[in-house]
Amino acid sequence: MSRRRQIYEGKAKILYEGPEPGTIIQYFKDDATAFNALKKGTIQGKGVINNRISEYVFTRLNHIGVPNHFIRRLNMREQLVRQVEIIPIEVVVRNVAAGSISKRLGIPEGEMLPHTLIEYYYKDDALGDPMIAEEHIACFGWATNEEMQDISSMAIRVNDFMCGMFAAINIRLVDFKLEFGRIWDGDYSRVILADEISPDGCRLWDMTTGEKLDKDRFRRDLGGEEEAYQEVARRLGLLQDESGPTEVFDLSKHRKLRGK
Ligand code: 5GP
């Protein structure tokens, strides 16, 4: 078999040229980074789980009419997606204060926000992804006003859908990050959801215990990150397991099951 051409290697994914023009293969790695790659490590099996979770979420978003790049999962670690022109903006949606907003504005972590907030960050590792306003986006031409309207309304739809999806499995969706891209049809373009949706880019808290089930376990040295990612997949019904979907997260049980 001929070697595939690698297009890009990021912190958690590798992109390869797809089998047909306009397609890309996303390969999900186990590598984990935090604080703009100052902290590096691996979360065993993360790539496999994120591939499945992202497939699950994007497929359902497609069903409710949120256009996205997902085509199909190819194998344990790879999925076929549409090639897009990535818009260099990270869109963060927040329901509950945590992370950088708590630090920046002194709002205690866990405080419910009066309403859902959308924030924008400029995707630039060298600058540490600085927070930007819509005025910056328009001023520097990163996206048009029309595109920003589409992006913000899609972000709200994704949030509404995911809040319900996670609430059904006893998980609070605190915040998450989305990325969007343009697809072209002649001279016309439209914006679709791209990248991935997984515990790497979401804050997910168990509704009963408040236990963190996301990458903050790695960022904050809490341990149990593999178990937390597995727990999210299990509750979504993506892993075979005899226990019920809304059982409370029990780290010690997970470790015993995995012989640790
Ligand atoms: P914060 O701004 O509080 O650090 O992050 C807000 C939300 O966006 C969190 O759920 C976090 O996981 C996600 N997020 C922000 N920036 C990034 C990023 O560069 N990579 C990933 N994977 N997630 C991010």
XYZ file of N, CA, C and O in Angstrom, residues 24-175:
608
model
N -10.155 14.328 4.016
C -8.997 14.283 4.907
C -9.220 13.111 5.864
O -10.360 12.818 6.227
N -8.133 12.484 6.275
C -8.248 11.474 7.333
C -7.709 12.094 8.624
O -6.590 12.605 8.658
N -8.535 12.061 9.669
C -8.107 12.550 10.993
C -7.671 11.345 11.822
O -8.483 10.457 12.080
N -6.434 11.335 12.254
C -5.910 10.271 13.108
C -5.817 10.825 14.532
O -5.185 11.865 14.768
N -6.435 10.138 15.482
C -6.472 10.621 16.869
C -5.347 9.978 17.686
O -5.311 8.768 17.854
N -4.473 10.820 18.208
C -3.329 10.340 19.006
C -3.700 10.239 20.489
O -4.687 10.827 20.935
N -2.847 9.534 21.234
C -3.018 9.486 22.689
C -2.293 10.658 23.371
O -2.383 10.823 24.580
N -1.552 11.439 22.594
C -0.779 12.548 23.181
C -1.712 13.591 23.782
O -2.759 13.905 23.207
N -1.291 14.100 24.915
C -2.072 15.168 25.559
C -1.120 16.318 25.875
O 0.018 16.096 26.295
N -1.593 17.523 25.639
C -0.792 18.696 26.020
C -1.694 19.672 26.763
O -2.924 19.609 26.651
N -1.067 20.519 27.532
C -1.832 21.564 28.223
C -0.931 22.790 28.361
O 0.289 22.692 28.199
N -1.567 23.913 28.667
C -0.854 25.186 28.853
C 0.054 25.457 27.652
O 1.274 25.622 27.807
N -0.577 25.463 26.473
C 0.139 25.748 25.235
C 1.376 24.847 25.069
O 2.467 25.299 24.746
N 1.168 23.558 25.352
C 2.183 22.494 25.169
C 3.343 22.571 26.169
O 4.352 21.902 26.007
N 3.216 23.382 27.225
C 4.256 23.390 28.271
C 4.215 22.073 29.035
O 5.230 21.586 29.521
N 3.001 21.511 29.177
C 2.840 20.211 29.831
C 2.497 19.188 28.747
O 1.583 19.402 27.958
N 3.277 18.097 28.734
C 3.051 17.069 27.717
C 2.931 15.710 28.365
O 3.594 15.448 29.371
N 2.118 14.850 27.784
C 1.990 13.492 28.308
C 1.160 12.662 27.363
O 0.876 13.083 26.232
N 0.788 11.475 27.819
C -0.130 10.661 27.022
C -1.245 10.167 27.931
O -1.050 9.958 29.126
N -2.383 10.007 27.344
C -3.520 9.392 28.038
C -3.826 8.131 27.237
O -4.301 8.214 26.092
N -3.480 6.988 27.860
C -3.584 5.698 27.151
C -5.008 5.472 26.621
O -5.969 5.560 27.389
N -5.123 5.230 25.330
C -6.431 4.917 24.742
C -7.285 6.129 24.430
O -8.402 5.998 23.910
N -6.770 7.325 24.714
C -7.556 8.552 24.487
C -7.977 8.703 23.020
O -9.121 9.063 22.725
N -7.027 8.415 22.105
C -7.314 8.597 20.680
C -8.492 7.749 20.231
O -9.354 8.211 19.484
N -8.525 6.511 20.714
C -9.599 5.590 20.324
C -10.939 6.120 20.847
O -11.944 6.150 20.129
N -10.939 6.568 22.090
C -12.184 7.043 22.703
C -12.643 8.357 22.061
O -13.823 8.524 21.734
N -11.716 9.281 21.839
C -12.106 10.560 21.234
C -12.639 10.374 19.813
O -13.571 11.067 19.391
N -12.050 9.423 19.089
C -12.541 9.116 17.740
C -14.007 8.676 17.818
O -14.860 9.146 17.056
N -14.335 7.820 18.774
C -15.706 7.307 18.924
C -16.661 8.388 19.417
O -17.784 8.521 18.926
N -16.209 9.154 20.420
C -17.101 10.183 20.981
C -17.383 11.253 19.920
O -18.519 11.679 19.712
N -16.340 11.663 19.221
C -16.522 12.694 18.204
C -17.440 12.195 17.081
O -18.317 12.934 16.610
N -17.262 10.949 16.688
C -18.158 10.349 15.678
C -19.611 10.419 16.155
O -20.513 10.827 15.424
N -19.807 10.022 17.409
C -21.152 9.977 17.996
C -21.798 11.372 17.975
O -22.930 11.550 17.524
N -21.039 12.356 18.450
C -21.613 13.707 18.566
C -21.849 14.316 17.179
O -22.920 14.849 16.900
N -20.865 14.219 16.304
C -21.010 14.820 14.973
C -22.145 14.154 14.182
O -22.869 14.821 13.450
N -22.293 12.841 14.334
C -23.375 12.153 13.623
C -24.726 12.680 14.101
O -25.625 12.979 13.293
N -24.856 12.831 15.403
C -26.124 13.338 15.936
C -26.354 14.798 15.576
O -27.481 15.213 15.310
N -25.309 15.574 15.570
C -25.455 16.979 15.163
C -25.910 17.061 13.705
O -26.731 17.905 13.350
N -25.398 16.159 12.895
C -25.826 16.111 11.497
C -27.330 15.819 11.412
O -28.062 16.439 10.640
N -27.785 14.896 12.279
C -29.212 14.542 12.283
C -30.101 15.730 12.642
O -31.247 15.795 12.206
N -29.594 16.646 13.472
C -30.445 17.800 13.824
C -30.127 19.006 12.937
O -30.537 20.133 13.229
N -29.343 18.776 11.893
C -29.137 19.833 10.898
C -28.014 20.802 11.191
O -28.037 21.929 10.687
N -27.041 20.391 12.003
C -25.847 21.231 12.177
C -24.789 20.694 11.200
O -24.249 19.610 11.410
N -24.523 21.448 10.118
C -23.612 20.921 9.092
C -22.214 20.749 9.659
O -21.717 21.635 10.369
N -21.589 19.614 9.374
C -20.237 19.395 9.904
C -19.412 18.538 8.953
O -19.924 17.988 7.981
N -18.132 18.444 9.267
C -17.183 17.834 8.320
C -17.146 16.307 8.380
O -16.555 15.671 7.510
N -17.815 15.690 9.354
C -17.680 14.246 9.561
C -18.315 13.462 8.399
O -19.450 13.710 8.016
N -17.579 12.503 7.860
C -18.131 11.619 6.812
C -18.364 10.230 7.398
O -19.486 9.777 7.480
N -17.294 9.560 7.822
C -17.469 8.264 8.484
C -16.211 7.888 9.254
O -15.119 8.361 8.930
N -16.388 7.008 10.235
C -15.229 6.493 10.964
C -14.620 5.386 10.125
O -15.337 4.573 9.546
N -13.287 5.365 10.065
C -12.595 4.380 9.228
C -12.127 3.192 10.054
O -12.193 2.053 9.619
N -11.632 3.461 11.243
C -11.121 2.406 12.118
C -11.010 2.973 13.528
O -11.530 4.042 13.806
N -10.329 2.258 14.411
C -10.262 2.658 15.824
C -9.784 4.101 16.048
O -10.254 4.787 16.945
N -8.833 4.526 15.236
C -8.227 5.840 15.494
C -8.425 6.862 14.382
O -7.914 7.976 14.484
N -9.133 6.463 13.323
C -9.212 7.366 12.168
C -10.643 7.601 11.716
O -11.468 6.688 11.754
N -10.878 8.801 11.246
C -12.164 9.110 10.631
C -11.934 9.939 9.375
O -10.957 10.693 9.273
N -12.837 9.746 8.421
C -12.794 10.490 7.173
C -13.649 11.739 7.338
O -14.794 11.644 7.797
N -13.082 12.881 6.984
C -13.820 14.141 7.116
C -13.655 14.967 5.844
O -12.762 14.712 5.040
N -14.524 15.957 5.699
C -14.395 16.862 4.550
C -13.268 17.851 4.803
O -13.105 18.345 5.929
N -12.534 18.121 3.766
C -11.467 19.112 3.891
C -12.104 20.500 3.963
O -12.994 20.808 3.165
N -11.680 21.278 4.914
C -12.215 22.637 5.044
C -11.053 23.619 5.129
O -9.927 23.227 5.414
N -11.398 24.876 4.900
C -10.418 25.938 5.136
C -10.691 26.415 6.565
O -11.727 27.019 6.832
N -9.798 26.041 7.455
C -10.075 26.315 8.878
C -10.117 27.830 9.148
O -9.257 28.583 8.687
N -11.146 28.260 9.842
C -11.250 29.662 10.263
C -10.419 29.777 11.544
O -10.609 28.984 12.470
N -9.476 30.706 11.620
C -8.492 30.679 12.720
C -9.036 31.209 14.052
O -8.416 32.053 14.704
N -10.194 30.706 14.415
C -10.842 31.181 15.643
C -11.287 29.982 16.467
O -11.886 29.052 15.925
N -10.987 29.990 17.763
C -11.548 28.987 18.669
C -12.790 29.596 19.303
O -12.722 30.699 19.862
N -13.889 28.894 19.182
C -15.157 29.382 19.724
C -15.409 28.630 21.030
O -15.540 27.406 21.023
N -15.435 29.359 22.137
C -15.659 28.719 23.439
C -17.061 29.078 23.924
O -17.444 30.254 23.928
N -17.811 28.054 24.281
C -19.171 28.249 24.808
C -19.137 27.869 26.283
O -18.610 26.815 26.648
N -19.683 28.751 27.127
C -19.638 28.503 28.577
C -21.038 28.566 29.190
O -21.782 29.518 28.943
N -21.326 27.565 30.009
C -22.573 27.553 30.780
C -22.310 27.809 32.252
O -23.152 28.356 32.961
N -21.157 27.371 32.717
C -20.779 27.450 34.133
C -19.360 28.020 34.175
O -18.539 27.702 33.305
N -19.059 28.848 35.172
C -17.713 29.427 35.266
C -16.697 28.346 35.615
O -16.926 27.527 36.514
N -15.582 28.344 34.894
C -14.469 27.422 35.182
C -13.278 27.882 34.349
O -13.432 28.681 33.418
N -12.115 27.400 34.692
C -10.928 27.630 33.869
C -10.582 29.096 33.719
O -10.583 29.849 34.690
N -10.341 29.505 32.464
C -9.777 30.842 32.250
C -10.735 31.973 32.617
O -10.294 33.043 33.042
N -12.040 31.752 32.505
C -12.957 32.863 32.858
C -12.955 33.087 34.375
O -13.056 34.217 34.846
N -12.787 32.006 35.121
C -12.737 32.140 36.577
C -11.476 32.883 36.983
O -11.505 33.771 37.846
N -10.381 32.536 36.319
C -9.102 33.183 36.608
C -9.149 34.654 36.204
O -8.768 35.542 36.960
N -9.650 34.910 35.009
C -9.621 36.260 34.440
C -10.532 37.217 35.182
O -10.175 38.369 35.440
N -11.736 36.733 35.547
C -12.733 37.644 36.121
C -13.025 37.369 37.597
O -13.889 38.019 38.186
N -12.334 36.385 38.159
C -12.510 36.100 39.591
C -13.865 35.504 39.933
O -14.360 35.681 41.046
N -14.458 34.806 38.978
C -15.760 34.166 39.245
C -15.489 32.755 39.757
O -14.755 32.002 39.114
N -16.029 32.384 40.918
C -15.714 31.071 41.477
C -16.076 29.947 40.504
O -17.125 30.003 39.851
N -15.206 28.948 40.422
C -15.482 27.791 39.565
C -16.754 27.121 40.034
O -16.951 26.927 41.245
N -17.607 26.774 39.107
C -18.843 26.071 39.445
C -20.033 27.006 39.511
O -21.176 26.554 39.572
N -19.785 28.338 39.500
C -20.917 29.275 39.536
C -21.615 29.265 38.173
O -20.978 29.440 37.138
N -22.926 29.052 38.238
C -23.736 29.043 37.009
C -23.677 30.442 36.392
O -23.867 31.438 37.101
N -23.447 30.566 35.113
C -23.436 31.889 34.477
C -24.879 32.348 34.262
O -25.753 31.508 34.004
N -25.139 33.661 34.363
C -26.519 34.144 34.192
C -27.104 33.728 32.847
O -28.284 33.469 32.718
N -26.274 33.697 31.809
C -26.703 33.090 30.555
C -25.476 32.561 29.816
O -24.340 32.896 30.175
N -25.727 31.746 28.803
C -24.623 31.125 28.057
C -23.762 32.211 27.399
O -24.284 33.168 26.832
N -22.463 32.038 27.529
C -21.518 32.999 26.954
C -20.788 32.368 25.783
O -20.414 31.200 25.846
N -20.575 33.161 24.740
C -19.696 32.709 23.651
C -18.484 33.633 23.634
O -18.632 34.866 23.668
N -17.311 33.017 23.623
C -16.067 33.796 23.554
C -15.286 33.346 22.323
O -15.418 32.208 21.879
N -14.431 34.242 21.852
C -13.597 33.913 20.694
C -12.122 34.086 21.048
O -11.754 35.022 21.759
N -11.326 33.139 20.564
C -9.875 33.183 20.766
C -9.214 33.051 19.407
O -9.664 32.246 18.572
N -8.133 33.804 19.192
C -7.394 33.716 17.929
C -6.466 32.512 17.994
O -5.666 32.374 18.922
N -6.620 31.608 17.016
C -5.851 30.360 16.995
C -4.421 30.649 16.571
O -4.110 30.746 15.379
N -3.565 30.838 17.561
C -2.157 31.082 17.255
C -1.324 30.655 18.461
O -1.281 31.356 19.479
N -0.694 29.464 18.313
C 0.071 28.899 19.427
C 1.157 29.858 19.915
O 1.377 29.985 21.117
N 1.831 30.512 18.953
C 2.945 31.389 19.341
C 2.448 32.533 20.233
O 3.186 33.023 21.093
N 1.202 32.947 20.024
C 0.641 34.037 20.842
C -0.125 33.502 22.052
O -0.657 34.284 22.844
N -0.235 32.172 22.153
C -0.981 31.567 23.272
C -2.490 31.716 23.117
O -3.205 31.873 24.114
N -2.982 31.671 21.878
C -4.424 31.764 21.604
C -5.106 32.905 22.380
O -5.935 32.662 23.267
N -4.777 34.164 22.062
C -5.360 35.274 22.843
C -6.866 35.436 22.607
O -7.367 35.170 21.503
N -7.545 35.884 23.649
C -8.982 36.153 23.524
C -9.169 37.379 22.626
O -8.396 38.324 22.708
N -10.179 37.323 21.773
C -10.432 38.444 20.857
C -11.920 38.789 20.884
O -12.741 37.989 21.344
N -12.240 39.973 20.357
C -13.641 40.394 20.235
C -14.069 40.218 18.780
O -13.219 40.072 17.890
N -15.366 40.251 18.542
C -15.861 40.140 17.159
C -15.297 41.262 16.285
O -15.095 41.091 15.086
N -15.017 42.396 16.908
C -14.436 43.531 16.157
C -13.078 43.159 15.574
O -12.740 43.561 14.465
N -12.282 42.391 16.340
C -10.975 41.971 15.808
C -11.163 41.043 14.609
O -10.430 41.122 13.630
N -12.163 40.169 14.725
C -12.407 39.183 13.656
C -12.780 39.915 12.363
O -12.263 39.616 11.284
N -13.642 40.920 12.512
C -14.058 41.705 11.334
C -12.893 42.555 10.835
O -12.606 42.598 9.637
N -12.191 43.194 11.752
C -11.110 44.118 11.385
C -10.014 43.407 10.599
O -9.514 43.924 9.607
N -9.635 42.211 11.037
C -8.537 41.501 10.372
C -9.027 40.506 9.318
O -8.233 39.762 8.744
N -10.352 40.466 9.107
C -10.904 39.659 8.010
C -10.814 38.155 8.238
O -10.796 37.389 7.275
N -10.773 37.713 9.509
C -10.683 36.270 9.763
C -11.990 35.559 9.411
O -11.997 34.403 9.048
N -13.089 36.269 9.547
C -14.395 35.750 9.125
C -15.290 36.964 8.863
O -15.099 38.027 9.463
N -16.271 36.788 7.965
C -17.181 37.901 7.670
C -18.266 37.970 8.759
O -18.456 37.004 9.518
N -18.986 39.075 8.778
C -20.071 39.209 9.761
C -21.128 38.137 9.556
O -21.681 37.592 10.511
N -21.385 37.832 8.272
C -22.361 36.774 7.960
C -21.894 35.425 8.504
O -22.667 34.673 9.109
N -20.619 35.136 8.276
C -20.069 33.872 8.783
C -20.139 33.828 10.309
O -20.458 32.785 10.898
N -19.901 34.963 10.950
C -19.945 34.981 12.417
C -21.364 34.751 12.931
O -21.554 34.143 13.983
N -22.347 35.237 12.155
C -23.739 34.961 12.558
C -24.026 33.470 12.490
O -24.627 32.897 13.398
N -23.553 32.835 11.404
C -23.746 31.377 11.261
C -23.016 30.640 12.378
O -23.531 29.694 12.970
N -21.788 31.073 12.659
C -20.976 30.402 13.678
C -21.639 30.509 15.049
O -21.767 29.522 15.774
N -22.100 31.718 15.412
C -22.662 31.851 16.761
C -23.988 31.090 16.864
O -24.258 30.459 17.901
N -24.783 31.082 15.793
C -26.047 30.336 15.933
C -25.788 28.835 15.957
O -26.455 28.100 16.703
N -24.778 28.354 15.205
C -24.451 26.922 15.288
C -23.911 26.585 16.673
O -24.231 25.539 17.236
N -23.089 27.470 17.223
C -22.501 27.196 18.551
C -23.615 27.054 19.599
O -23.559 26.162 20.459
N -24.640 27.896 19.507
C -25.754 27.809 20.467
C -26.542 26.512 20.256
O -26.935 25.839 21.214
N -26.740 26.140 19.001
C -27.459 24.871 18.734
C -26.662 23.684 19.254
O -27.227 22.756 19.825
N -25.361 23.708 19.043
C -24.517 22.607 19.539
C -24.608 22.563 21.071
O -24.740 21.491 21.663
N -24.572 23.735 21.688
C -24.643 23.771 23.159
C -25.970 23.217 23.657
O -25.995 22.386 24.572
N -27.068 23.653 23.063
C -28.390 23.168 23.503
C -28.462 21.655 23.372
O -28.906 20.946 24.279
N -27.991 21.159 22.226
C -28.042 19.719 21.990
C -27.165 18.967 22.987
O -27.592 17.986 23.612
N -25.946 19.457 23.160
C -25.000 18.715 24.016
C -25.359 18.820 25.496
O -25.119 17.885 26.259
N -25.939 19.941 25.923
C -26.383 20.040 27.330
C -27.390 18.925 27.622
O -27.308 18.262 28.654
N -28.325 18.741 26.690
C -29.339 17.700 26.868
C -28.740 16.313 26.788
O -29.049 15.437 27.603
N -27.862 16.131 25.811
C -27.251 14.810 25.619
C -26.460 14.392 26.866
O -26.576 13.258 27.338
N -25.695 15.325 27.420
C -24.898 14.978 28.604
C -25.768 14.910 29.870
O -25.536 14.064 30.733
N -26.762 15.785 29.979
C -27.632 15.735 31.159
C -28.304 14.370 31.269
O -28.488 13.834 32.366
N -28.623 13.792 30.113
C -29.291 12.478 30.093
C -28.396 11.378 30.663
O -28.887 10.325 31.057
N -27.087 11.623 30.709
C -26.180 10.622 31.295
C -25.504 11.192 32.553
O -24.375 10.826 32.894
N -26.238 12.131 33.191
C -25.815 12.676 34.487
C -24.484 13.424 34.439
O -23.679 13.369 35.375
N -24.263 14.114 33.327
C -23.042 14.921 33.179
C -23.431 16.367 32.880
O -24.303 16.622 32.037
N -22.773 17.314 33.604
C -23.008 18.737 33.349
C -21.996 19.229 32.305
O -20.791 19.022 32.476
N -22.510 19.840 31.250
C -21.628 20.426 30.240
C -21.273 21.835 30.703
O -22.083 22.756 30.625
N -20.060 21.983 31.223
C -19.618 23.262 31.798
C -19.232 24.229 30.691
O -19.718 25.368 30.639
N -18.357 23.791 29.800
C -17.930 24.618 28.670
C -17.303 23.721 27.611
O -17.039 22.542 27.864
